[in-house]
């Protein structure tokens, strides 16, 4: 066999070795957490069942890390503000800290009104439901990660509880009004995220990128933008994460956020003033000022994710543990108090899943949907936080995953619109200079590129007047109408990948149904073989 024929086999062997390492680390993790459950679980009976539930909860946490955390760091990596390895390390640390330190003293085990515990027969049924819900959600997330589709982990566990609840107790068990909100979030979340991201991008382009003196614009605009980011993130942390540990009124949250925003403005203004002498008056150079705000933003989003979404893995697990500890009371827990070791299992599972299997989804969010720069990544992070805050205050059901991906879509579609408009403008300039020397056309294009928005508007108005006065002007140079349409279509598919969009939207729509089917099947098998009682 020739050497070149052997190279594919060598590559396949190296990939297999890497997969074996990942599988080995995952197995070591589940063995360790199973032992931790037996030592720290304090369950008097059904110890094998406790170990199994902990393993399934850890598996769910790993899949959350592999799929959901990409939304927080994907734009950061895609904009090249930080390397993939550093992003994974940053997110992993913040996820664990968020889960352990702020993961909530109370974890709602039935995911807030999915099922009515009054219609559940006994602890055996309840434990079987929670176990099958965990497993079904984890399996669907695993599949979604394999095909490169970022989906909502909350919707995954909701579907699992729904399917298991229907199988265990019938239609009367399910709170259908809550599920109506889930369906509404499929539309509300991406539209709100995309709209806010597009608005922010348009504003920042106007006050920063489109200015002729970008360094001077950065001196005034960047501290204000970062101060708004600091205030928004402070309010987000107070309202969505720390509210479980400290009770503040709405005006107090706003006041504290405003104070932090002013402090951030002063601090970042000093930073920008010191950095400007080392920067060039170019878009790319000025955009490097977004790097540190993006890193801090991703760290806070990961901390908040660890504090909130870890409940998707450990909520049902905590309910199972409490049910086993109170097995003789024949009561169904509506809320489960999660001890520190359970939060640690969730946090470490998320961190491990992110480290081993997260890069695929990070690349999807960061670069495969559309290419991103630092300014666009900043708009996506801001849009995510603002949308979650705005929706929560209005009582609208939203998914942070759908918001972030919707913001990425919005940024990409706005870039498409601007690119098409640029293409049309260039063609208009060419058409207006029919028969003139090539150097004249080149000079006009260069002046147009350097002009500010007001000057561009005046130049285009001049061309339109010239075209109106010269009736002989024809589209005889440049591109034909058919060629322009073809080029527009090429730009459209280049900037936002339609195939990736279709795959993601399809995955969103089938998340609840598929996880519900898996949950129903899981509970059927658990009940058929009496697994809960046997273990």
Short mmCIF file of C-alpha atoms in Angstrom, two decimals:
data_model
loop_
_atom_site.label_atom_id
_atom_site.label_comp_id
_atom_site.label_asym_id
_atom_site.label_seq_id
_atom_site.Cartn_x
_atom_site.Cartn_y
_atom_site.Cartn_z
CA UNK A 1 0.00 0.00 0.00
CA UNK A 2 1.31 3.44 -0.90
CA UNK A 3 1.92 6.06 1.76
CA UNK A 4 -0.78 8.37 0.44
CA UNK A 5 -3.28 5.50 0.59
CA UNK A 6 -2.44 4.92 4.25
CA UNK A 7 -2.95 8.52 5.36
CA UNK A 8 -6.78 8.29 5.61
CA UNK A 9 -6.38 5.25 7.83
CA UNK A 10 -3.91 7.12 10.05
CA UNK A 11 -6.32 10.02 10.37
CA UNK A 12 -9.19 7.67 11.19
CA UNK A 13 -7.03 5.95 13.80
CA UNK A 14 -6.11 9.29 15.42
CA UNK A 15 -9.79 10.29 15.49
CA UNK A 16 -10.64 6.95 17.08
CA UNK A 17 -7.97 7.48 19.71
CA UNK A 18 -9.39 10.91 20.54
CA UNK A 19 -12.90 9.46 20.78
CA UNK A 20 -11.63 6.70 23.07
CA UNK A 21 -10.06 9.32 25.37
CA UNK A 22 -13.35 11.24 25.52
CA UNK A 23 -15.36 8.10 26.25
CA UNK A 24 -12.87 7.06 28.94
CA UNK A 25 -13.09 10.44 30.69
CA UNK A 26 -16.89 10.32 30.51
CA UNK A 27 -16.96 6.82 32.02
CA UNK A 28 -14.59 7.87 34.82
CA UNK A 29 -16.89 10.82 35.55
CA UNK A 30 -20.08 8.75 35.80
CA UNK A 31 -18.35 6.13 37.99
CA UNK A 32 -17.13 8.88 40.33
CA UNK A 33 -20.52 10.55 40.64
CA UNK A 34 -22.21 7.20 41.21
CA UNK A 35 -19.83 6.59 44.12
CA UNK A 36 -20.45 10.13 45.36
CA UNK A 37 -24.19 9.49 45.35
CA UNK A 38 -23.81 6.31 47.40
CA UNK A 39 -21.61 8.08 49.96
CA UNK A 40 -23.40 11.43 50.19
CA UNK A 41 -26.96 10.57 49.11
CA UNK A 42 -28.12 9.46 52.57
CA UNK A 43 -30.84 7.29 51.04
CA UNK A 44 -31.74 4.38 53.26
CA UNK A 45 -33.07 2.16 50.48
CA UNK A 46 -32.81 1.71 46.71
CA UNK A 47 -29.10 2.57 46.60
CA UNK A 48 -28.64 1.12 43.06
CA UNK A 49 -31.53 3.31 41.88
CA UNK A 50 -29.88 6.36 43.48
CA UNK A 51 -26.63 5.59 41.69
CA UNK A 52 -28.44 5.08 38.36
CA UNK A 53 -30.35 8.36 38.73
CA UNK A 54 -27.14 10.22 39.50
CA UNK A 55 -25.44 8.75 36.45
CA UNK A 56 -28.37 9.77 34.23
CA UNK A 57 -28.36 13.26 35.78
CA UNK A 58 -24.64 13.55 35.13
CA UNK A 59 -25.17 12.38 31.54
CA UNK A 60 -27.84 15.06 31.10
CA UNK A 61 -25.47 17.69 32.52
CA UNK A 62 -22.74 16.64 30.09
CA UNK A 63 -25.12 17.03 27.17
CA UNK A 64 -26.18 20.46 28.41
CA UNK A 65 -22.51 21.45 28.41
CA UNK A 66 -21.93 20.01 24.96
CA UNK A 67 -24.93 21.77 23.40
CA UNK A 68 -26.19 24.78 25.35
CA UNK A 69 -23.01 26.51 26.53
CA UNK A 70 -21.99 27.15 22.91
CA UNK A 71 -24.51 30.00 22.87
CA UNK A 72 -22.48 31.91 25.45
CA UNK A 73 -19.00 31.54 23.96
CA UNK A 74 -19.70 30.77 20.28
CA UNK A 75 -19.83 34.42 19.13
CA UNK A 76 -16.74 35.14 21.25
CA UNK A 77 -14.75 32.44 19.45
CA UNK A 78 -16.27 33.20 16.04
CA UNK A 79 -15.19 36.84 16.28
CA UNK A 80 -11.66 35.70 17.22
CA UNK A 81 -11.78 37.67 20.46
CA UNK A 82 -10.45 34.57 22.24
CA UNK A 83 -9.20 31.14 21.27
CA UNK A 84 -11.41 28.05 21.41
CA UNK A 85 -9.35 26.50 24.22
CA UNK A 86 -9.45 29.63 26.38
CA UNK A 87 -13.19 30.02 25.77
CA UNK A 88 -13.83 26.45 26.91
CA UNK A 89 -11.69 26.94 30.03
CA UNK A 90 -13.40 30.23 30.87
CA UNK A 91 -16.90 28.84 30.37
CA UNK A 92 -16.17 25.61 32.26
CA UNK A 93 -14.91 27.47 35.34
CA UNK A 94 -17.83 29.92 35.33
CA UNK A 95 -20.39 27.15 34.78
CA UNK A 96 -19.14 25.21 37.82
CA UNK A 97 -19.03 28.35 39.98
CA UNK A 98 -22.52 29.34 38.87
CA UNK A 99 -23.94 25.90 39.61
CA UNK A 100 -22.31 25.47 43.01
CA UNK A 101 -22.42 29.05 44.35
CA UNK A 102 -25.66 30.36 42.87
CA UNK A 103 -27.45 27.24 41.70
CA UNK A 104 -30.41 28.02 43.94
CA UNK A 105 -31.32 26.54 47.29
CA UNK A 106 -34.58 25.38 45.78
CA UNK A 107 -34.71 23.48 42.50
CA UNK A 108 -38.17 23.04 41.00
CA UNK A 109 -38.27 19.37 40.25
CA UNK A 110 -41.24 19.35 37.93
CA UNK A 111 -39.98 22.30 35.88
CA UNK A 112 -42.60 24.78 36.97
CA UNK A 113 -46.07 23.53 36.17
CA UNK A 114 -45.42 20.92 33.48
CA UNK A 115 -47.29 18.31 35.48
CA UNK A 116 -49.72 18.37 38.38
CA UNK A 117 -48.32 16.19 41.21
CA UNK A 118 -51.82 15.75 42.64
CA UNK A 119 -52.59 13.30 39.84
CA UNK A 120 -49.47 11.16 40.35
CA UNK A 121 -50.27 7.92 42.13
CA UNK A 122 -47.22 7.32 44.32
CA UNK A 123 -43.47 7.70 44.72
CA UNK A 124 -42.72 4.76 42.42
CA UNK A 125 -44.55 6.46 39.54
CA UNK A 126 -42.96 9.82 40.29
CA UNK A 127 -39.39 8.46 40.40
CA UNK A 128 -39.98 6.55 37.17
CA UNK A 129 -41.26 9.72 35.50
CA UNK A 130 -38.28 11.82 36.58
CA UNK A 131 -35.78 9.14 35.58
CA UNK A 132 -37.29 8.68 32.11
CA UNK A 133 -37.55 12.48 31.65
CA UNK A 134 -33.87 12.92 32.45
CA UNK A 135 -32.80 10.14 30.12
CA UNK A 136 -35.02 11.26 27.23
CA UNK A 137 -33.83 14.86 27.48
CA UNK A 138 -30.21 13.73 27.56
CA UNK A 139 -30.62 11.41 24.56
CA UNK A 140 -32.23 14.14 22.44
CA UNK A 141 -29.51 16.64 23.38
CA UNK A 142 -26.89 14.05 22.48
CA UNK A 143 -28.47 13.57 19.04
CA UNK A 144 -28.86 17.33 18.48
CA UNK A 145 -25.20 17.87 19.34
CA UNK A 146 -24.17 15.09 16.95
CA UNK A 147 -25.96 16.78 14.03
CA UNK A 148 -24.69 20.23 15.03
CA UNK A 149 -28.01 21.80 16.06
CA UNK A 150 -28.10 24.08 19.16
CA UNK A 151 -31.43 23.45 20.90
CA UNK A 152 -33.09 24.49 24.15
CA UNK A 153 -32.18 22.21 27.05
CA UNK A 154 -35.22 23.48 28.94
CA UNK A 155 -37.50 22.40 26.09
CA UNK A 156 -35.75 19.03 26.04
CA UNK A 157 -36.46 18.30 29.68
CA UNK A 158 -39.99 19.76 29.34
CA UNK A 159 -40.67 17.28 26.52
CA UNK A 160 -39.30 14.42 28.58
CA UNK A 161 -41.47 15.25 31.61
CA UNK A 162 -44.46 15.74 29.31
CA UNK A 163 -44.12 12.35 27.62
CA UNK A 164 -43.45 10.49 30.86
CA UNK A 165 -46.35 12.29 32.57
CA UNK A 166 -48.79 11.42 29.81
CA UNK A 167 -47.73 7.79 29.93
CA UNK A 168 -47.91 7.66 33.73
CA UNK A 169 -51.10 9.60 34.44
CA UNK A 170 -52.83 10.52 31.20
CA UNK A 171 -53.99 13.89 29.88
CA UNK A 172 -55.12 15.19 33.28
CA UNK A 173 -51.53 15.23 34.60
CA UNK A 174 -50.27 17.85 32.12
CA UNK A 175 -50.59 21.61 32.61
CA UNK A 176 -51.38 22.47 28.97
CA UNK A 177 -51.34 26.24 29.49
CA UNK A 178 -47.66 26.09 30.33
CA UNK A 179 -46.96 24.16 27.14
CA UNK A 180 -48.74 26.87 25.15
CA UNK A 181 -46.09 29.28 26.39
CA UNK A 182 -43.37 26.90 25.25
CA UNK A 183 -44.81 26.85 21.73
CA UNK A 184 -45.08 30.66 21.74
CA UNK A 185 -41.40 30.94 22.68
CA UNK A 186 -40.42 29.24 19.42
CA UNK A 187 -41.49 32.43 17.65
CA UNK A 188 -41.06 35.09 20.34
CA UNK A 189 -37.49 34.26 21.37
CA UNK A 190 -35.65 34.36 18.01
CA UNK A 191 -37.66 37.32 16.71
CA UNK A 192 -36.98 39.42 19.80
CA UNK A 193 -33.31 38.45 19.90
CA UNK A 194 -32.84 39.06 16.17
CA UNK A 195 -34.66 42.39 16.18
CA UNK A 196 -32.72 43.78 19.15
CA UNK A 197 -29.39 42.58 17.73
CA UNK A 198 -30.13 44.23 14.36
CA UNK A 199 -31.09 47.50 16.07
CA UNK A 200 -27.95 47.51 18.21
CA UNK A 201 -25.74 46.75 15.21
CA UNK A 202 -27.29 49.58 13.18
CA UNK A 203 -26.77 52.05 16.06
CA UNK A 204 -23.16 51.02 16.70
CA UNK A 205 -22.34 51.22 13.00
CA UNK A 206 -23.76 54.75 12.94
CA UNK A 207 -21.93 56.03 16.04
CA UNK A 208 -18.65 54.16 15.54
CA UNK A 209 -17.85 52.15 12.41
CA UNK A 210 -19.21 54.62 9.84
CA UNK A 211 -17.41 57.60 11.32
CA UNK A 212 -14.42 58.99 9.43
CA UNK A 213 -12.41 59.54 12.61
CA UNK A 214 -13.05 56.16 14.22
CA UNK A 215 -10.58 56.68 17.05
CA UNK A 216 -12.27 59.88 18.19
CA UNK A 217 -15.68 58.20 17.85
CA UNK A 218 -14.44 55.29 19.95
CA UNK A 219 -13.33 57.66 22.72
CA UNK A 220 -16.91 58.86 23.18
CA UNK A 221 -19.02 55.91 22.01
CA UNK A 222 -17.20 52.88 23.43
CA UNK A 223 -17.38 53.87 27.14
CA UNK A 224 -21.11 54.54 26.76
CA UNK A 225 -21.71 51.20 24.99
CA UNK A 226 -19.74 49.25 27.59
CA UNK A 227 -21.44 51.14 30.43
CA UNK A 228 -24.82 50.11 29.02
CA UNK A 229 -23.52 46.55 28.82
CA UNK A 230 -22.34 46.67 32.43
CA UNK A 231 -25.69 48.02 33.63
CA UNK A 232 -27.63 45.44 31.61
CA UNK A 233 -25.54 42.53 32.88
CA UNK A 234 -25.77 43.77 36.47
CA UNK A 235 -29.56 43.95 36.22
CA UNK A 236 -29.61 40.53 34.59
CA UNK A 237 -27.56 38.97 37.40
CA UNK A 238 -29.68 40.62 40.09
CA UNK A 239 -33.00 39.70 38.48
CA UNK A 240 -32.28 36.22 37.14
CA UNK A 241 -29.49 34.76 39.30
CA UNK A 242 -28.99 36.49 42.64
CA UNK A 243 -32.71 37.02 43.29
CA UNK A 244 -32.73 33.59 44.94
CA UNK A 245 -30.28 34.82 47.55
CA UNK A 246 -31.24 38.48 48.01
CA UNK A 247 -34.63 40.16 47.74
CA UNK A 248 -34.57 43.52 45.96
CA UNK A 249 -37.32 45.74 44.66
CA UNK A 250 -37.36 46.65 40.97
CA UNK A 251 -36.17 50.22 41.60
CA UNK A 252 -33.30 48.92 43.72
CA UNK A 253 -32.18 46.62 40.91
CA UNK A 254 -32.30 49.52 38.45
CA UNK A 255 -30.43 51.83 40.85
CA UNK A 256 -27.63 49.32 41.51
CA UNK A 257 -27.35 48.62 37.79
CA UNK A 258 -27.11 52.34 37.06
CA UNK A 259 -24.35 52.81 39.64
CA UNK A 260 -22.36 49.92 38.18
CA UNK A 261 -22.95 51.34 34.69
CA UNK A 262 -21.46 54.70 35.73
CA UNK A 263 -18.47 52.95 37.32
CA UNK A 264 -17.97 50.90 34.16
CA UNK A 265 -18.17 54.05 32.02
CA UNK A 266 -15.43 55.76 34.03
CA UNK A 267 -13.19 52.70 34.09
CA UNK A 268 -13.55 51.92 30.38
CA UNK A 269 -13.11 55.56 29.33
CA UNK A 270 -9.69 55.50 30.99
CA UNK A 271 -8.88 52.21 29.26
CA UNK A 272 -9.90 53.53 25.83
CA UNK A 273 -7.93 56.76 26.37
CA UNK A 274 -4.79 54.75 27.12
CA UNK A 275 -5.31 52.33 24.22
CA UNK A 276 -6.12 54.81 21.43
CA UNK A 277 -2.51 55.94 20.78
CA UNK A 278 -1.65 52.33 19.93
CA UNK A 279 -4.57 51.84 17.53
CA UNK A 280 -4.95 52.65 13.84
CA UNK A 281 -7.90 54.59 12.48
CA UNK A 282 -9.44 51.47 10.96
CA UNK A 283 -12.55 49.46 11.68
CA UNK A 284 -10.63 46.30 12.59
CA UNK A 285 -8.22 48.09 14.92
CA UNK A 286 -10.92 50.01 16.81
CA UNK A 287 -13.02 46.86 17.17
CA UNK A 288 -10.29 45.29 19.31
CA UNK A 289 -11.68 47.47 22.11
CA UNK A 290 -14.64 45.09 22.28
CA UNK A 291 -12.42 42.16 23.34
CA UNK A 292 -12.46 42.58 27.13
CA UNK A 293 -16.20 43.43 27.32
CA UNK A 294 -16.90 40.29 25.28
CA UNK A 295 -14.81 38.12 27.60
CA UNK A 296 -16.50 39.47 30.74
CA UNK A 297 -19.89 39.14 29.07
CA UNK A 298 -19.28 35.50 28.16
CA UNK A 299 -18.04 34.77 31.69
CA UNK A 300 -21.17 36.27 33.26
CA UNK A 301 -23.49 34.50 30.81
CA UNK A 302 -21.77 31.19 31.60
CA UNK A 303 -22.06 31.85 35.35
CA UNK A 304 -25.76 32.63 34.95
CA UNK A 305 -26.23 29.55 32.77
CA UNK A 306 -24.60 27.35 35.37
CA UNK A 307 -26.83 28.85 38.07
CA UNK A 308 -30.07 28.52 36.11
CA UNK A 309 -29.89 25.75 33.53
CA UNK A 310 -28.13 23.29 35.80
CA UNK A 311 -31.64 22.74 37.19
CA UNK A 312 -32.50 20.97 33.94
CA UNK A 313 -30.10 18.22 34.96
CA UNK A 314 -30.26 18.23 38.75
CA UNK A 315 -33.88 19.29 39.29
CA UNK A 316 -35.33 15.87 38.49
CA UNK A 317 -32.31 14.24 40.15
CA UNK A 318 -32.89 16.23 43.35
CA UNK A 319 -36.55 15.18 43.29
CA UNK A 320 -35.56 11.53 42.94
CA UNK A 321 -33.08 11.80 45.82
CA UNK A 322 -35.68 13.45 48.06
CA UNK A 323 -38.27 10.83 47.11
CA UNK A 324 -35.86 8.04 48.04
CA UNK A 325 -35.01 9.71 51.35
CA UNK A 326 -38.74 10.01 52.19
CA UNK A 327 -39.80 6.74 50.57
CA UNK A 328 -41.92 5.61 53.48
CA UNK A 329 -43.97 8.84 53.63
CA UNK A 330 -45.67 8.23 50.25
CA UNK A 331 -45.49 11.94 49.40
CA UNK A 332 -44.71 13.48 46.02
CA UNK A 333 -42.25 16.42 46.26
CA UNK A 334 -43.24 19.52 44.27
CA UNK A 335 -39.93 21.17 45.13
CA UNK A 336 -36.65 19.51 45.94
CA UNK A 337 -33.85 21.01 47.98
CA UNK A 338 -30.66 20.19 46.13
CA UNK A 339 -27.63 19.61 48.38
CA UNK A 340 -24.21 20.88 47.33
CA UNK A 341 -23.03 17.51 46.02
CA UNK A 342 -25.90 17.38 43.51
CA UNK A 343 -25.13 20.92 42.30
CA UNK A 344 -21.47 19.86 42.00
CA UNK A 345 -22.49 16.89 39.85
CA UNK A 346 -24.45 19.21 37.58
CA UNK A 347 -21.73 21.84 37.33
CA UNK A 348 -18.90 19.37 36.69
CA UNK A 349 -21.03 17.50 34.16
CA UNK A 350 -21.69 20.70 32.22
CA UNK A 351 -18.00 21.62 32.32
CA UNK A 352 -16.90 18.14 31.18
CA UNK A 353 -19.46 17.97 28.38
CA UNK A 354 -18.38 21.41 27.16
CA UNK A 355 -14.71 20.44 27.22
CA UNK A 356 -15.13 17.11 25.42
CA UNK A 357 -17.96 17.71 22.96
CA UNK A 358 -18.64 21.47 23.01
CA UNK A 359 -16.28 22.63 20.20
CA UNK A 360 -18.61 21.37 17.45
CA UNK A 361 -21.54 23.53 18.56
CA UNK A 362 -19.26 26.45 19.41
CA UNK A 363 -18.07 26.50 15.80
CA UNK A 364 -21.65 26.22 14.55
CA UNK A 365 -22.85 29.21 16.57
CA UNK A 366 -19.66 31.23 16.10
CA UNK A 367 -18.93 30.83 12.40
CA UNK A 368 -21.05 28.31 10.49
CA UNK A 369 -24.32 30.29 10.55
CA UNK A 370 -22.57 33.52 9.56
CA UNK A 371 -19.15 35.06 10.02
CA UNK A 372 -18.91 37.41 12.98
CA UNK A 373 -16.62 40.21 14.05
CA UNK A 374 -16.17 41.62 17.56
CA UNK A 375 -18.75 44.38 17.12
CA UNK A 376 -21.37 41.89 15.96
CA UNK A 377 -20.53 39.49 18.80
CA UNK A 378 -21.01 42.40 21.24
CA UNK A 379 -24.46 43.07 19.76
CA UNK A 380 -25.41 39.38 20.14
CA UNK A 381 -24.37 39.29 23.82
CA UNK A 382 -26.25 42.51 24.55
CA UNK A 383 -29.33 41.33 22.65
CA UNK A 384 -29.42 38.09 24.67
CA UNK A 385 -29.33 39.86 28.03
CA UNK A 386 -31.75 42.65 27.06
CA UNK A 387 -34.25 40.22 25.56
CA UNK A 388 -34.24 37.92 28.60
CA UNK A 389 -34.73 40.90 30.93
CA UNK A 390 -37.44 42.49 28.80
CA UNK A 391 -39.32 39.23 28.34
CA UNK A 392 -39.12 38.26 32.01
CA UNK A 393 -40.53 41.63 33.12
CA UNK A 394 -43.42 41.20 30.66
CA UNK A 395 -43.97 37.58 31.66
CA UNK A 396 -43.20 36.32 28.13
CA UNK A 397 -41.86 32.75 27.79
CA UNK A 398 -38.51 32.83 26.03
CA UNK A 399 -35.56 30.50 25.50
CA UNK A 400 -32.04 31.91 25.90
CA UNK A 401 -30.82 29.44 23.27
CA UNK A 402 -33.40 30.64 20.75
CA UNK A 403 -32.63 34.28 21.64
CA UNK A 404 -28.90 33.93 20.99
CA UNK A 405 -29.34 32.02 17.75
CA UNK A 406 -32.02 34.51 16.68
CA UNK A 407 -29.55 37.33 17.38
CA UNK A 408 -26.95 35.58 15.21
CA UNK A 409 -29.57 35.26 12.46
CA UNK A 410 -30.49 38.94 12.83
CA UNK A 411 -26.89 40.10 12.55
CA UNK A 412 -26.38 37.92 9.48
CA UNK A 413 -29.55 39.12 7.76
CA UNK A 414 -28.65 42.76 8.41
CA UNK A 415 -25.22 42.15 6.90
CA UNK A 416 -26.93 40.62 3.87
CA UNK A 417 -29.15 43.68 3.48
CA UNK A 418 -26.20 46.07 3.76
CA UNK A 419 -24.14 43.95 1.36
CA UNK A 420 -26.92 43.93 -1.24
CA UNK A 421 -27.35 47.68 -0.87
CA UNK A 422 -23.60 48.15 -1.35
CA UNK A 423 -23.74 46.01 -4.47
CA UNK A 424 -26.61 48.07 -5.86
CA UNK A 425 -24.79 51.30 -5.06
CA UNK A 426 -21.61 50.18 -6.81
CA UNK A 427 -23.61 49.20 -9.86
CA UNK A 428 -25.35 52.58 -9.85
CA UNK A 429 -21.97 54.33 -9.80
CA UNK A 430 -20.76 52.24 -12.72
CA UNK A 431 -23.94 52.89 -14.66
CA UNK A 432 -23.68 56.64 -14.05
CA UNK A 433 -20.13 56.76 -15.45
CA UNK A 434 -20.77 55.00 -18.75
CA UNK A 435 -18.13 55.87 -21.31
CA UNK A 436 -15.83 57.62 -18.84
CA UNK A 437 -12.21 56.78 -18.19
CA UNK A 438 -11.59 53.85 -15.82
CA UNK A 439 -9.46 56.07 -13.55
CA UNK A 440 -12.41 58.47 -13.08
CA UNK A 441 -14.66 55.59 -12.03
CA UNK A 442 -12.01 54.24 -9.66
CA UNK A 443 -11.47 57.67 -8.10
CA UNK A 444 -15.20 58.13 -7.51
CA UNK A 445 -15.50 54.67 -5.92
CA UNK A 446 -12.57 55.37 -3.60
CA UNK A 447 -14.03 58.72 -2.52
CA UNK A 448 -17.39 57.06 -1.97
CA UNK A 449 -15.86 54.34 0.23
CA UNK A 450 -14.13 56.92 2.44
CA UNK A 451 -17.15 59.24 2.71
CA UNK A 452 -19.34 59.39 5.81
CA UNK A 453 -23.06 58.47 5.52
CA UNK A 454 -24.12 62.08 4.89
CA UNK A 455 -21.56 62.56 2.13
CA UNK A 456 -22.53 59.24 0.55
CA UNK A 457 -26.14 60.33 0.48
CA UNK A 458 -25.18 63.57 -1.29
CA UNK A 459 -23.02 61.72 -3.84
CA UNK A 460 -25.83 59.28 -4.64
CA UNK A 461 -28.30 62.15 -5.00
CA UNK A 462 -25.92 63.75 -7.49
CA UNK A 463 -25.72 60.50 -9.51
CA UNK A 464 -29.50 60.14 -9.57
CA UNK A 465 -29.86 63.71 -10.85
CA UNK A 466 -27.20 63.05 -13.47
CA UNK A 467 -28.97 59.92 -14.64
CA UNK A 468 -32.30 61.75 -14.85
CA UNK A 469 -30.80 64.53 -16.98
CA UNK A 470 -28.97 62.15 -19.32
CA UNK A 471 -31.67 60.16 -21.10
CA UNK A 472 -29.09 58.27 -23.15
CA UNK A 473 -27.61 56.63 -20.07
CA UNK A 474 -27.96 52.86 -20.39
CA UNK A 475 -26.79 49.82 -18.41
CA UNK A 476 -24.11 49.12 -20.98
CA UNK A 477 -21.22 48.47 -18.62
CA UNK A 478 -20.88 46.56 -15.37
CA UNK A 479 -23.27 43.66 -14.84
CA UNK A 480 -26.45 42.72 -16.63
CA UNK A 481 -29.74 42.54 -14.74
CA UNK A 482 -29.57 38.75 -14.69
CA UNK A 483 -25.97 38.81 -13.47
CA UNK A 484 -26.85 41.26 -10.70
CA UNK A 485 -29.64 38.96 -9.48
CA UNK A 486 -27.25 36.01 -9.51
CA UNK A 487 -24.65 37.95 -7.53
CA UNK A 488 -27.23 39.09 -4.98
CA UNK A 489 -28.27 35.48 -4.46
CA UNK A 490 -24.62 34.46 -4.04
CA UNK A 491 -24.08 37.15 -1.40
CA UNK A 492 -27.26 36.05 0.36
CA UNK A 493 -26.24 32.42 0.70
CA UNK A 494 -22.65 33.34 1.55
CA UNK A 495 -23.40 35.56 4.52
CA UNK A 496 -26.11 33.43 6.17
CA UNK A 497 -26.01 29.71 5.51
CA UNK A 498 -29.58 28.66 4.70
CA UNK A 499 -28.86 24.96 5.17
CA UNK A 500 -27.71 25.56 8.76
CA UNK A 501 -30.77 27.72 9.47
CA UNK A 502 -33.15 25.04 8.20
CA UNK A 503 -31.42 22.38 10.30
CA UNK A 504 -31.59 24.48 13.47
CA UNK A 505 -35.23 25.53 13.05
CA UNK A 506 -36.25 21.95 12.31
CA UNK A 507 -34.46 20.80 15.47
CA UNK A 508 -36.26 23.49 17.50
CA UNK A 509 -39.66 22.40 16.23
CA UNK A 510 -39.13 18.71 16.97
CA UNK A 511 -37.36 19.10 20.34
CA UNK A 512 -40.46 18.83 22.54
CA UNK A 513 -42.22 16.13 20.43
CA UNK A 514 -39.15 13.89 20.13
CA UNK A 515 -38.11 14.22 23.77
CA UNK A 516 -41.75 13.59 24.75
CA UNK A 517 -41.82 10.39 22.68
CA UNK A 518 -38.54 9.29 24.24
CA UNK A 519 -39.89 10.14 27.71
CA UNK A 520 -43.06 8.13 27.11
CA UNK A 521 -41.07 5.17 25.78
CA UNK A 522 -38.66 5.38 28.71
CA UNK A 523 -41.43 5.37 31.28
CA UNK A 524 -43.18 2.51 29.50
CA UNK A 525 -40.03 0.37 29.69
CA UNK A 526 -39.33 1.38 33.31
CA UNK A 527 -42.88 0.46 34.29
CA UNK A 528 -42.90 -2.72 32.19
CA UNK A 529 -39.81 -4.14 33.85
CA UNK A 530 -40.53 -2.64 37.32
CA UNK A 531 -37.07 -1.08 37.29
CA UNK A 532 -37.75 1.38 40.13
CA UNK A 533 -39.02 -1.29 42.51
CA UNK A 534 -36.37 -3.83 41.47
CA UNK A 535 -33.53 -1.37 42.16
#
